[in-house]
Coordinates of C-alpha atoms in Angstrom, one line a residue:
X34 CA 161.3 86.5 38.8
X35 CA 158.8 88.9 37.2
X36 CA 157.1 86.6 34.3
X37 CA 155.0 89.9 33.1
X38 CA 157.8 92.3 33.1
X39 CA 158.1 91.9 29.2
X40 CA 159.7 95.3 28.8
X41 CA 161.9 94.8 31.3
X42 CA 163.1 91.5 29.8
X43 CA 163.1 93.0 26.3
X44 CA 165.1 96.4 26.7
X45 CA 168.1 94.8 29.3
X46 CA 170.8 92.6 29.1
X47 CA 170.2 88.6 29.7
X48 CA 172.4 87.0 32.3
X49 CA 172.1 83.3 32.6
X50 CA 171.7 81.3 35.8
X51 CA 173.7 78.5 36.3
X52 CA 172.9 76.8 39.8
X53 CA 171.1 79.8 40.9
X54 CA 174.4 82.1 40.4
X55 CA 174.1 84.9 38.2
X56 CA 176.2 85.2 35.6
X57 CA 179.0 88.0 35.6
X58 CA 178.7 88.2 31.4
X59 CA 175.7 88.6 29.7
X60 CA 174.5 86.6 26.8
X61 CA 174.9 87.8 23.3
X62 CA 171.4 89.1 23.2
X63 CA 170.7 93.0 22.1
X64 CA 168.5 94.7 24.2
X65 CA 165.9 95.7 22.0
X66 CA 166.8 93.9 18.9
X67 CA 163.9 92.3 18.0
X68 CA 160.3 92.8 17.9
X69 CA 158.3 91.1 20.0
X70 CA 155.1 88.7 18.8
X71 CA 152.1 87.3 20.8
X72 CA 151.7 84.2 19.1
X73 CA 149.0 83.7 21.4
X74 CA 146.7 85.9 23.8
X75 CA 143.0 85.5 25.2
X76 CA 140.8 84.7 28.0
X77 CA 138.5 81.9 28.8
X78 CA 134.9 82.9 28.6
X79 CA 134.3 82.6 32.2
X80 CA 133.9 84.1 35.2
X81 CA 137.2 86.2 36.5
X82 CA 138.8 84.4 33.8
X83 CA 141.6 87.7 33.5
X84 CA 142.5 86.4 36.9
X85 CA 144.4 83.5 35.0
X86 CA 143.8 83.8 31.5
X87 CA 145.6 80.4 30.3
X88 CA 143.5 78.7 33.1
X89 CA 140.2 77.0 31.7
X90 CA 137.7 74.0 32.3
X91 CA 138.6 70.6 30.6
X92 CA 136.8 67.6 32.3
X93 CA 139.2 65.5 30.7
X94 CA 142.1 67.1 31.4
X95 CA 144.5 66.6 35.0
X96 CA 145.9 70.1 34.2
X97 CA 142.4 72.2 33.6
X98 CA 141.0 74.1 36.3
X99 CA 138.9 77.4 36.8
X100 CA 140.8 80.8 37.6
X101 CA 141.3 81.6 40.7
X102 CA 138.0 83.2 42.5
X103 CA 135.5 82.0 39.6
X104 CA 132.4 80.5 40.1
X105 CA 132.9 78.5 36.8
X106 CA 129.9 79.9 35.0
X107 CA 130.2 81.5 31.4
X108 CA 131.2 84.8 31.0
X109 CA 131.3 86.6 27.0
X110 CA 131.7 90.1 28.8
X111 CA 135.2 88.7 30.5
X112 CA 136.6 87.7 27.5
X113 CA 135.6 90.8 25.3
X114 CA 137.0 93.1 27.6
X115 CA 140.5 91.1 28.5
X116 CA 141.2 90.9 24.4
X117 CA 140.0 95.0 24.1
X118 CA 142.2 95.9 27.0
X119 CA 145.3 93.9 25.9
X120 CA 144.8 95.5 22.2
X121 CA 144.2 99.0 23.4
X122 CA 147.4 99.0 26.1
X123 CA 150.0 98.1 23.0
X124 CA 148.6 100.5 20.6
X125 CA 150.5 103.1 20.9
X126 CA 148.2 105.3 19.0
X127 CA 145.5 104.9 21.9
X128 CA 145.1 108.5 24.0
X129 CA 145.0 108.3 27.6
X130 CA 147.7 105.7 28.8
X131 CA 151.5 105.5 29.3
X132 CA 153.5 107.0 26.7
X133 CA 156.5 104.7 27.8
X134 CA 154.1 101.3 28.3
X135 CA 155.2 100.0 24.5
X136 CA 158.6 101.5 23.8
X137 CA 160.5 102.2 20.1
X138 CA 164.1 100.0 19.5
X139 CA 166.3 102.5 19.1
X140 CA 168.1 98.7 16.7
X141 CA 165.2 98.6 14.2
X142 CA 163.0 101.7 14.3
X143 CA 159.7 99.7 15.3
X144 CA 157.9 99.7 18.7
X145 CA 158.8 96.2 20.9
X146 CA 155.4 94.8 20.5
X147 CA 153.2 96.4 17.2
X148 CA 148.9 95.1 17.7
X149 CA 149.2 93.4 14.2
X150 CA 152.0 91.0 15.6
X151 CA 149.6 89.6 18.2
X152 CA 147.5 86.7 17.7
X153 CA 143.8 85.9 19.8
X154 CA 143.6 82.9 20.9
X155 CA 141.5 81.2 19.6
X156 CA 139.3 81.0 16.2
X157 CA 138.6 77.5 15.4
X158 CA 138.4 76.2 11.6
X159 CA 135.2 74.1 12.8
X160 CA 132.2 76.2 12.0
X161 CA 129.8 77.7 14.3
X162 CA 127.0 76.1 15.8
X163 CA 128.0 72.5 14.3
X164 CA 131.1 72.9 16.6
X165 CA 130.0 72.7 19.6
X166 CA 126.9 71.2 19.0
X167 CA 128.0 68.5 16.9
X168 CA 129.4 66.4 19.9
X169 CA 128.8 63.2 17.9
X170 CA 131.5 64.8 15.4
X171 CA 133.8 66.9 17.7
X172 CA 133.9 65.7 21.4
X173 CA 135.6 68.7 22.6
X174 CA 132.2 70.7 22.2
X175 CA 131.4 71.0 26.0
X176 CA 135.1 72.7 26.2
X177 CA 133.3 75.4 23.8
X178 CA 131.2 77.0 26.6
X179 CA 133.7 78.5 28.9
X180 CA 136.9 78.0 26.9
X181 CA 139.1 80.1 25.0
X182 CA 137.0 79.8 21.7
X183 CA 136.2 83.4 19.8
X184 CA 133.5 81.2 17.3
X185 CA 129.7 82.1 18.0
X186 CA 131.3 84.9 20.9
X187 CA 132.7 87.8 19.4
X188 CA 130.1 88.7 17.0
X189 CA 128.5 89.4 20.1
X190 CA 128.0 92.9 21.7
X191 CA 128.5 94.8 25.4
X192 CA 125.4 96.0 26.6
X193 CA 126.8 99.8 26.7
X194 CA 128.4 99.6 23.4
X195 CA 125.0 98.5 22.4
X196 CA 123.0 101.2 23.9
X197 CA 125.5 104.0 22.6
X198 CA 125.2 102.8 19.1
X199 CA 121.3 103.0 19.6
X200 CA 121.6 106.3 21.2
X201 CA 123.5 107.2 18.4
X202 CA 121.4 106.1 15.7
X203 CA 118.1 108.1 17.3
X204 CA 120.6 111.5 18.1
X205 CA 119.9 111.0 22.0
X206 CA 122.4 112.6 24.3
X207 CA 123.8 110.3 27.1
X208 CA 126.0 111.7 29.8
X209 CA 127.4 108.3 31.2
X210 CA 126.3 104.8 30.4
X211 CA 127.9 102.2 32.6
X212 CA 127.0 98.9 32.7
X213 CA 128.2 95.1 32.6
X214 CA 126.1 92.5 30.2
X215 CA 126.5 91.0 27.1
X216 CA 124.4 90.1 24.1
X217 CA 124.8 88.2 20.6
X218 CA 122.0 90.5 19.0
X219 CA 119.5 92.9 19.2
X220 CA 116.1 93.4 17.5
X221 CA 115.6 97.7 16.7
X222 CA 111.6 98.2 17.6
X223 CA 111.7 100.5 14.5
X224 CA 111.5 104.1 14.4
X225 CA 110.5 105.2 18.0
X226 CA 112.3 106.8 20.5
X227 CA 115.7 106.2 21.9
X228 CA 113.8 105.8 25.5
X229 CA 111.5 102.6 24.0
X230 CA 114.3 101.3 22.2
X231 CA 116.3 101.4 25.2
X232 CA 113.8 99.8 27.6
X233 CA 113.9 96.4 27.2
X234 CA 117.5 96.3 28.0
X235 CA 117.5 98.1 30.7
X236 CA 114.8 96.2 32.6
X237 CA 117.0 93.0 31.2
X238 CA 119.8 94.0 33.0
X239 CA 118.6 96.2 35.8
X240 CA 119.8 99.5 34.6
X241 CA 119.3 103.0 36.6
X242 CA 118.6 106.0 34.9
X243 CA 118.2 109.5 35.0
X244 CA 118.5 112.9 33.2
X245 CA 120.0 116.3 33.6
X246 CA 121.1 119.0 31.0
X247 CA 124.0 116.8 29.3
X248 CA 121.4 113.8 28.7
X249 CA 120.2 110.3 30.5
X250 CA 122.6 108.6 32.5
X251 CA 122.6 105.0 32.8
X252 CA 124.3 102.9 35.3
X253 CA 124.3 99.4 36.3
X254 CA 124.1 98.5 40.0
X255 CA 128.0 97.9 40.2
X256 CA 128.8 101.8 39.3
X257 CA 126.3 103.4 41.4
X258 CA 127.8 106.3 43.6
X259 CA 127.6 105.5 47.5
X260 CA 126.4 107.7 49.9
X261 CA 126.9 107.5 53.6
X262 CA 123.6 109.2 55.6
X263 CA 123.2 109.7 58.9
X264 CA 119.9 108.8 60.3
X265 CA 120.5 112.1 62.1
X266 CA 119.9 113.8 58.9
X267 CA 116.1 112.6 58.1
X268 CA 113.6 115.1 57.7
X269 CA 109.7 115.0 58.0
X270 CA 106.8 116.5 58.9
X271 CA 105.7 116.7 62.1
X272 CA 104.2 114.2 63.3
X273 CA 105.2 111.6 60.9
X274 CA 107.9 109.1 61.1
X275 CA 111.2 110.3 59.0
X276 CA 111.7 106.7 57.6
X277 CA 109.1 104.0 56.6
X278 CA 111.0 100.4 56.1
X279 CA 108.3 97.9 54.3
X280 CA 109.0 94.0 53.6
X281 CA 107.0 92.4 51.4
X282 CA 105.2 88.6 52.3
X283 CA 106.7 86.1 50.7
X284 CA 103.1 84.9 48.9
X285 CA 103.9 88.5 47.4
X286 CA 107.4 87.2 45.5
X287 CA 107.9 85.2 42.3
X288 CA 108.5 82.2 42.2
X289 CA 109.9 82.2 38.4
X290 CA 111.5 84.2 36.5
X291 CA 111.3 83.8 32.4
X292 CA 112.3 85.7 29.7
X293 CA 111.3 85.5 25.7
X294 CA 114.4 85.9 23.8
X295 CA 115.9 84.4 20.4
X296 CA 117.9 81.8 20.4
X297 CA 121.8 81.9 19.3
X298 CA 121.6 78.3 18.4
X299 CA 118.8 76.0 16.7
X300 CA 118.2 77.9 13.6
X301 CA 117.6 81.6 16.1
X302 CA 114.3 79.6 17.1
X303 CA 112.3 82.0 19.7
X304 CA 112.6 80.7 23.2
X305 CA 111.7 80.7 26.7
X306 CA 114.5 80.7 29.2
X307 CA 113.3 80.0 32.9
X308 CA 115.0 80.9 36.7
X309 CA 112.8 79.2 39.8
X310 CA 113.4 79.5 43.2
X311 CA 112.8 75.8 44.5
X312 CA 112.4 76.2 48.3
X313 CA 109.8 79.4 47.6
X314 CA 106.0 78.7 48.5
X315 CA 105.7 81.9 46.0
X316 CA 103.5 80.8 43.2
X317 CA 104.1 84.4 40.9
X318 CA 106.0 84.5 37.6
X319 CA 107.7 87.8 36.7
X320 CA 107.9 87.5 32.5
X321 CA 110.4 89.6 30.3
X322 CA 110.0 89.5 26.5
X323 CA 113.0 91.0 25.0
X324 CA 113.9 91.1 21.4
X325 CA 117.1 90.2 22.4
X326 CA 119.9 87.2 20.9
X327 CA 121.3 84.9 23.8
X328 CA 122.0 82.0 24.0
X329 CA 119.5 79.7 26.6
X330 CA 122.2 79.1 29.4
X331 CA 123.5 82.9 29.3
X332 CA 119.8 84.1 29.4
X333 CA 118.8 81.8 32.5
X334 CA 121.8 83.4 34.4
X335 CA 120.5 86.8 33.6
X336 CA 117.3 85.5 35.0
X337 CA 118.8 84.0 38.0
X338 CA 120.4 87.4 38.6
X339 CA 117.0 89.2 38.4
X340 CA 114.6 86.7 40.9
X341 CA 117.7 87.4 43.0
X342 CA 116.5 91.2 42.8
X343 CA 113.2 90.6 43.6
X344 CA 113.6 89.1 46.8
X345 CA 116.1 90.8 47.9
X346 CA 114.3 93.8 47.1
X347 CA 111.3 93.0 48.7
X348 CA 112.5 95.7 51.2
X349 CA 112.0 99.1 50.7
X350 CA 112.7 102.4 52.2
X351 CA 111.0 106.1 52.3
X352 CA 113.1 108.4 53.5
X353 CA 112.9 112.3 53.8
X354 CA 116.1 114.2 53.2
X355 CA 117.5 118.5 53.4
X356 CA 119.0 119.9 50.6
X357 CA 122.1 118.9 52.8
X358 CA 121.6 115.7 49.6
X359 CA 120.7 117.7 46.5
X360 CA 123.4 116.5 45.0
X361 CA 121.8 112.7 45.4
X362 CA 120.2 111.1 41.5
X363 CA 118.4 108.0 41.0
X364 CA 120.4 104.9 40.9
X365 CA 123.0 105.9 43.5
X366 CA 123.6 103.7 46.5
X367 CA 123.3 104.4 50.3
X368 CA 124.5 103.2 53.3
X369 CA 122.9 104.2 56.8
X370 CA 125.6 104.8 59.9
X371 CA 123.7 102.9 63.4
X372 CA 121.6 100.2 63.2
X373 CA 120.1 100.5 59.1
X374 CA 121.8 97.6 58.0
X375 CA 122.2 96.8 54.1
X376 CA 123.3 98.4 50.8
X377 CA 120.5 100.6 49.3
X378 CA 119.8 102.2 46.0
X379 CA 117.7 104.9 45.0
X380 CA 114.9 104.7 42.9
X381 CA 112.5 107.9 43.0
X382 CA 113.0 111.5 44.4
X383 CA 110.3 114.0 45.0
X384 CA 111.9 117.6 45.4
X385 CA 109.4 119.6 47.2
X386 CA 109.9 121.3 50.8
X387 CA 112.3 118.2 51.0
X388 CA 113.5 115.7 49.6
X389 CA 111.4 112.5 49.5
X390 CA 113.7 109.2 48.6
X391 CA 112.4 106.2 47.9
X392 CA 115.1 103.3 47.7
X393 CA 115.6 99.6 47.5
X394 CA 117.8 96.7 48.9
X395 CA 120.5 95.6 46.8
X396 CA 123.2 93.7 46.2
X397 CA 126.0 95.7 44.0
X398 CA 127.9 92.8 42.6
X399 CA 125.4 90.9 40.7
X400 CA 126.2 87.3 39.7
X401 CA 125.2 86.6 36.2
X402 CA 127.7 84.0 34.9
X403 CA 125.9 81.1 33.0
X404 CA 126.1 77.9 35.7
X405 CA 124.4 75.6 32.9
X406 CA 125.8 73.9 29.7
X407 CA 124.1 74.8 26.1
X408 CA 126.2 72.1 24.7
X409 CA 124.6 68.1 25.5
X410 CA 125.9 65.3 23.9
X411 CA 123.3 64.6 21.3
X412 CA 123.2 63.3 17.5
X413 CA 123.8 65.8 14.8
X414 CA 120.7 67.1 13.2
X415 CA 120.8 66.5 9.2
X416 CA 118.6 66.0 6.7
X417 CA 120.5 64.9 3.8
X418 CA 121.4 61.3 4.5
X419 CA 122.8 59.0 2.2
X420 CA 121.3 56.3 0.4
X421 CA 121.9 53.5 2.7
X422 CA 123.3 49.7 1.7
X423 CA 121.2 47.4 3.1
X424 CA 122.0 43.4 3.4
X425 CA 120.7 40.8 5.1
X426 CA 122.7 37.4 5.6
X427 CA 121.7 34.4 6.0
X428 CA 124.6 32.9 8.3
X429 CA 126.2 30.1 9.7
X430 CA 123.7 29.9 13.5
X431 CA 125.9 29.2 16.5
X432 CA 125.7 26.8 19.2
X433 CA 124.3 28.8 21.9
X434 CA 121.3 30.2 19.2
X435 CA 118.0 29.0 20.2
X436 CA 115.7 30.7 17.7
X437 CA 116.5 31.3 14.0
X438 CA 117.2 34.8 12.9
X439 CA 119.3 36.6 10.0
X440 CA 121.8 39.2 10.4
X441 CA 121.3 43.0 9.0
X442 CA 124.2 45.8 8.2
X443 CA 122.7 49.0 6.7
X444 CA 126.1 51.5 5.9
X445 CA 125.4 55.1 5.2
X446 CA 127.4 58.2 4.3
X447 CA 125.5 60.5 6.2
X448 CA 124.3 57.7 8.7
X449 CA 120.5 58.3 9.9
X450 CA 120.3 57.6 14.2
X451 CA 118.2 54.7 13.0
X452 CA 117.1 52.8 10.5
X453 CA 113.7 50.4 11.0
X454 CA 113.4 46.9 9.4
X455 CA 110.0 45.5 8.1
X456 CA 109.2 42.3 6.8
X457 CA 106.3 40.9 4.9
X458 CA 105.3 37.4 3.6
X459 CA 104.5 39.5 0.6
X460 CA 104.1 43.1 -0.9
X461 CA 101.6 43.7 1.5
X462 CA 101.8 44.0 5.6
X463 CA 105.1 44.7 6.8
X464 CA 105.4 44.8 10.4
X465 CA 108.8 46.1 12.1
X466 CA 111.0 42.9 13.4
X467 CA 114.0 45.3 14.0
X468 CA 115.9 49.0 14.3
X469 CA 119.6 49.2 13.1
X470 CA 121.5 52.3 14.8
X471 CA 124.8 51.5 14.0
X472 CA 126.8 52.1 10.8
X473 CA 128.0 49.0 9.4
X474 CA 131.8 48.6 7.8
X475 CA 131.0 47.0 4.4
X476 CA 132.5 46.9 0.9
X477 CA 133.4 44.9 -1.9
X478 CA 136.1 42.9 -3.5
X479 CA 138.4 44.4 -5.9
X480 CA 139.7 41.3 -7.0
X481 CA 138.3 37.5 -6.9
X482 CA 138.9 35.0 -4.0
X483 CA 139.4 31.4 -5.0
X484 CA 138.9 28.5 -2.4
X485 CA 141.3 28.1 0.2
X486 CA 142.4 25.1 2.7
X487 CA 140.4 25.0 6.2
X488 CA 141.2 24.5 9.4
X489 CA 144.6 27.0 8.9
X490 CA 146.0 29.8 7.9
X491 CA 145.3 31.0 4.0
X492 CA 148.9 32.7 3.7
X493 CA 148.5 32.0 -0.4
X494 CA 145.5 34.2 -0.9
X495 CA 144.8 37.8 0.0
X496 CA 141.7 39.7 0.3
X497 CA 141.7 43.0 -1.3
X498 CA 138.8 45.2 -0.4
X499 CA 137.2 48.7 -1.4
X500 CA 135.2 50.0 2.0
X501 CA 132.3 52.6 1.6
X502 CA 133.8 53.9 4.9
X503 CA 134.9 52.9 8.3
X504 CA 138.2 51.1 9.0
X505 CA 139.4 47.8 9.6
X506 CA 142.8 46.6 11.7
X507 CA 145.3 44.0 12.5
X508 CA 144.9 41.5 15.6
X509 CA 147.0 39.4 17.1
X510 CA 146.5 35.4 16.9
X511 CA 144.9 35.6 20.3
X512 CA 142.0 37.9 20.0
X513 CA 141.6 36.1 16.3
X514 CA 141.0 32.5 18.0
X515 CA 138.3 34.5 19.8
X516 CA 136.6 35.2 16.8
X517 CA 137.7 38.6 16.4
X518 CA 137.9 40.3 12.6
X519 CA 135.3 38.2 11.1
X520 CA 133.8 39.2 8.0
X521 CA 130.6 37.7 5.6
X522 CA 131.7 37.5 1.7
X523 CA 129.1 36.8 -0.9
X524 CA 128.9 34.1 -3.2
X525 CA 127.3 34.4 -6.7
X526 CA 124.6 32.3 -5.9
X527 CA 123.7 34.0 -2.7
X528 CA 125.4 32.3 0.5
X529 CA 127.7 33.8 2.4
X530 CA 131.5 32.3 3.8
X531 CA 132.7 33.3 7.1
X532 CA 135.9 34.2 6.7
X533 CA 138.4 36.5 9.5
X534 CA 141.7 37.9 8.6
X535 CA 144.6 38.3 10.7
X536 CA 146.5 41.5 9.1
X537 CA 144.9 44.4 7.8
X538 CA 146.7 47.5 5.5
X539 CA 145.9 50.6 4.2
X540 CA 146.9 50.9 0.4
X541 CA 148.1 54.0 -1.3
X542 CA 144.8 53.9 -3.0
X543 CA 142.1 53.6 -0.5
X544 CA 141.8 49.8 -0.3
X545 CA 142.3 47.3 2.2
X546 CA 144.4 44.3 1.9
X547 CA 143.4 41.4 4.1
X548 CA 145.9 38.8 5.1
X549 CA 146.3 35.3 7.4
X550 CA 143.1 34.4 6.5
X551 CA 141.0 31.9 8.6
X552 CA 138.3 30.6 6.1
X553 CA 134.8 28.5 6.2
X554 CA 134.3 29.4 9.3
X555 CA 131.2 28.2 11.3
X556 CA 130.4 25.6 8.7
X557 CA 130.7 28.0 5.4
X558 CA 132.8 25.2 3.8
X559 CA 130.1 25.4 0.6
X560 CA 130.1 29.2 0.1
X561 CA 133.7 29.5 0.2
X562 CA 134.3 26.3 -2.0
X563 CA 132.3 28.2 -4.7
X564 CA 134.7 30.7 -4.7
X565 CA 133.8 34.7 -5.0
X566 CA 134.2 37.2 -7.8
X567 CA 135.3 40.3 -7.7
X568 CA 132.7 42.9 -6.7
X569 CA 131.4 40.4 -4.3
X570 CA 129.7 41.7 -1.1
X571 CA 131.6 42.3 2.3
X572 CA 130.4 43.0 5.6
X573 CA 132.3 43.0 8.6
X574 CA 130.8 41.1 11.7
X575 CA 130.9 43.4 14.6
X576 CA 128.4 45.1 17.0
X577 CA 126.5 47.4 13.7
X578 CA 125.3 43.8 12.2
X579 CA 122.0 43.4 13.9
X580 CA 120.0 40.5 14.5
X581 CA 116.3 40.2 13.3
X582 CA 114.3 36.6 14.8
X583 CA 112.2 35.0 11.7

């Protein structure tokens, strides 16, 4: 079975299987008779995520994983270029590929599968940075960071698109720029050179260059060419050694790496984003400060990736080469035949009665994926909170109480995290007996309440309540008897009756009607014997009532 073969499936007859024979008579399907659509198509933002692009990380989910060969960190770059790629192979106006990859139906007239019938997965109504940040509101927010989502990504940019649109916008001629990174923004210097413009991000992301007569070429450490030498080859002058390795002390390596960057999230606060090497006795901090957009995990990764350099890079090599090597630029990468272990890269060359190379160690494949988590379960930050409802209830005390206390609900529509209580024998010092953090279910009677029998059911009378928000539900008799769906309803002068409620519905019209009523409960024989009016208080008695000692 060839699941990827959709041309294949699309312009040839369809036999069924039936028991694992193959059907003599194809199906009534015409090859090529309809278009196809991509109702869905998209990578996870994560590392190697093309390797499986429906895979991704759910830690509630049995059937999430990470693609095959990921290291799980976050990875925009993946993502951008899987959805390019996938649009730029089915437009058939796109030079340089197939001619036969997206074929014309000779039926309708129209290519099998046109770029405007496909469909990225996934924008998300939800906007950007509430979701994912929100996690009191959304609690899929984590998901955000390596997931499918296009929100607070795609705006972003490719470090060599990036570049060429600066090179463009100062006339600067660039042979080749090849590099990996990704950014959400970047800060222009202003009018100065494409070379200053151009130099924060390529110390960010560890960029070689050099020029000849077409323009400045810049490479990342992945797309450097490799060289083989033979030691044979090195040249010097007499009496001096052809090759001078050098290792630096470790006292001599950072410890830290940091880097000054805006923030995607918060507001695009300013930021300092931090790697450290724990088991280093190093005490140095190499600092970057780039004018760059990224968000704080995505920049720590890039900073991983360049303490990495350092200390892999503490070794060094000068090396003395014939013109046999003219042909050798900055920023390629060599490998020594014999007993010079390593992959190297050049940095300098002197030209002169030789050629005098100076290179460094490397590693080509740089790991850069975010490891850590910009999204923490955390409170939404507002400002505009509503105008709480505040009561406080004098009720019934039980029999395990052993000091006297009253019972607060604040309700809120925004709800604060918290909401202090003071008291005060007068207008004059209040000290704090309390803090409320939960939002209380409260209300108000739509229509009056008359007295009803004790000690059973109150199937005459019905409790018809407006909430300010929250919910309320039904119970059986068994979770009722053990006090659950209890509620305080005011009286006119004041008191409150105890009163819990069996059934609860959701009318047409917002309300709640409350039946099987259990009334005067805990003593509140007097406050439900005066009956209630509607527009009397209510207050359901769960964990958001707080109590307050007097």
């Amino acid at each position: 079975w060839r699941y990827k073969d959709i041309r294949g499936w699309w312009e040839n007859p369809h036999h069924e299987r039936r028991n694992g024979t193959r059907d003599a008579q194809p199906t009534a399907w015409i090859p090529a008779s309809k278009p196809i659509w991509f109702t869905e198509f998209g990578c996870a933002a994560i590392a190697m995520g093309a390797n499986e692009p429906n895979v991704f990380p759910d830690a509630k989910s049995g059937s999430a994983g990470i693609p095959r060969f990921s290291t799980g960190g976050r990875n925009d770059l993946v993502q951008y270029r899987t959805l390019l790629e996938q649009l730029r192979w089915w437009d058939n106006g796109e030079p340089g590929l197939p001619l036969d990859r997206n074929p014309v139906s000779p039926v309708y007239g129209g290519a099998m599968l046109e770029p405007s019938n496909m469909f990225a997965w996934a924008w998300d109504a939800r906007p950007f940075p509430a979701f994912p940040q929100a996690t009191d509101l959304w609690s899929d927010g984590a998901n955000w960071q390596t997931g499918h989502w296009l929100n607070g990504r795609l705006g972003g940019c490719p470090a060599d698109e990036l570049i060429a649109a600066i090179a463009a916008d100062n006339s600067a001629a660039f042979e080749v720029i090849d590099c990996d990174g990704f950014v959400d923004g970047f800060a222009s210097p202003g009018l100065v050179p494409a070379r200053a413009s151009l130099e924060p991000l390529t110390a960010l992301h560890a960029l070689s260059h050099d020029e000849n007569a077409q323009g400045m070429n810049l490479r990342g450490k992945a797309y450097g060419e490799l060289v083989a030498i033979d030691p044979a080859d090195l040249v010097g002058e007499d009496g001096e050694p052809v090759m001078l390795r050098d290792r630096q002390q470790e006292s001599e390596l950072p410890r830290e790496a940091e880097l000054a960057h805006v923030s995607v999230f918060n507001g695009h606060e300013a930021v300092l984003s931090c790697s450290r090497r724990l088991t280093s006795g190093a005490e140095r901090i190499v600092s970057m400060d780039v004018p760059v957009v990224l968000a704080p995990s995505v920049a720590t990764g890039i900073m991983d990736a360049r303490l990495r350099d350092r200390w892999i890079g503490r070794e060094t090599l000068t090396i003395g080469l014939s013109s046999k090597y003219l042909a050798l630029v900055a920023g390629d990468h060599v490998r020594f035949s014999g007993t010079i272990d390593g992959l190297w890269q050049i940095t300098t060359i002197e030209d002169g009665a030789w050629r005098k190379v100076s290179l460094v160690r490397i590693e080509q494949f740089e790991e850069t994926a975010a490891k850590t988590s910009d999204i923490h379960v955390r409170q939404s930050q507002r400002s505009d909170y509503g105008q709480p409802v505040f009561h406080v209830m004098n009720l019934p005390l039980l029999p395990q109480d052993t000091t006297a206390h009253v019972h607060v609900a604040v309700a809120a529509i925004p709800f604060a995290r918290q909401y202090a209580v003071h008291a005060a024998p007068g207008n004059t010092g209040f000290t704090l007996r309390g803090i409320v953090t939960r939002n209380a279910v409260t209300g108000s009677l739509l229509e009056p309440l008359p007295a009803g029998p004790e000690g059973r059911f109150d199937e005459r009378n019905r409790l018809r309540v407006r909430l300010l928000g929250g919910e309320l539900s039904s119970v059986p008799q068994s979770l009722l008897f053990n006090g659950a769906n209890a509620a305080a309803i005011r009286t006119p002068t004041g008191e409150w009756e105890i009163v819990q409620f069996a059934n609860a519905g959701l009318q047409p019209d917002g309300s709640w009607l409350l039946s099987s009523l259990l009334r005067a409960q805990l003593g509140s024989d007097d406050a439900m014997r005066e009956g209630h009016e509607a527009g009397a208080d209510f207050v359901l008695l769960d964990e958001a009532v707080t109590s307050i000692p007097v």
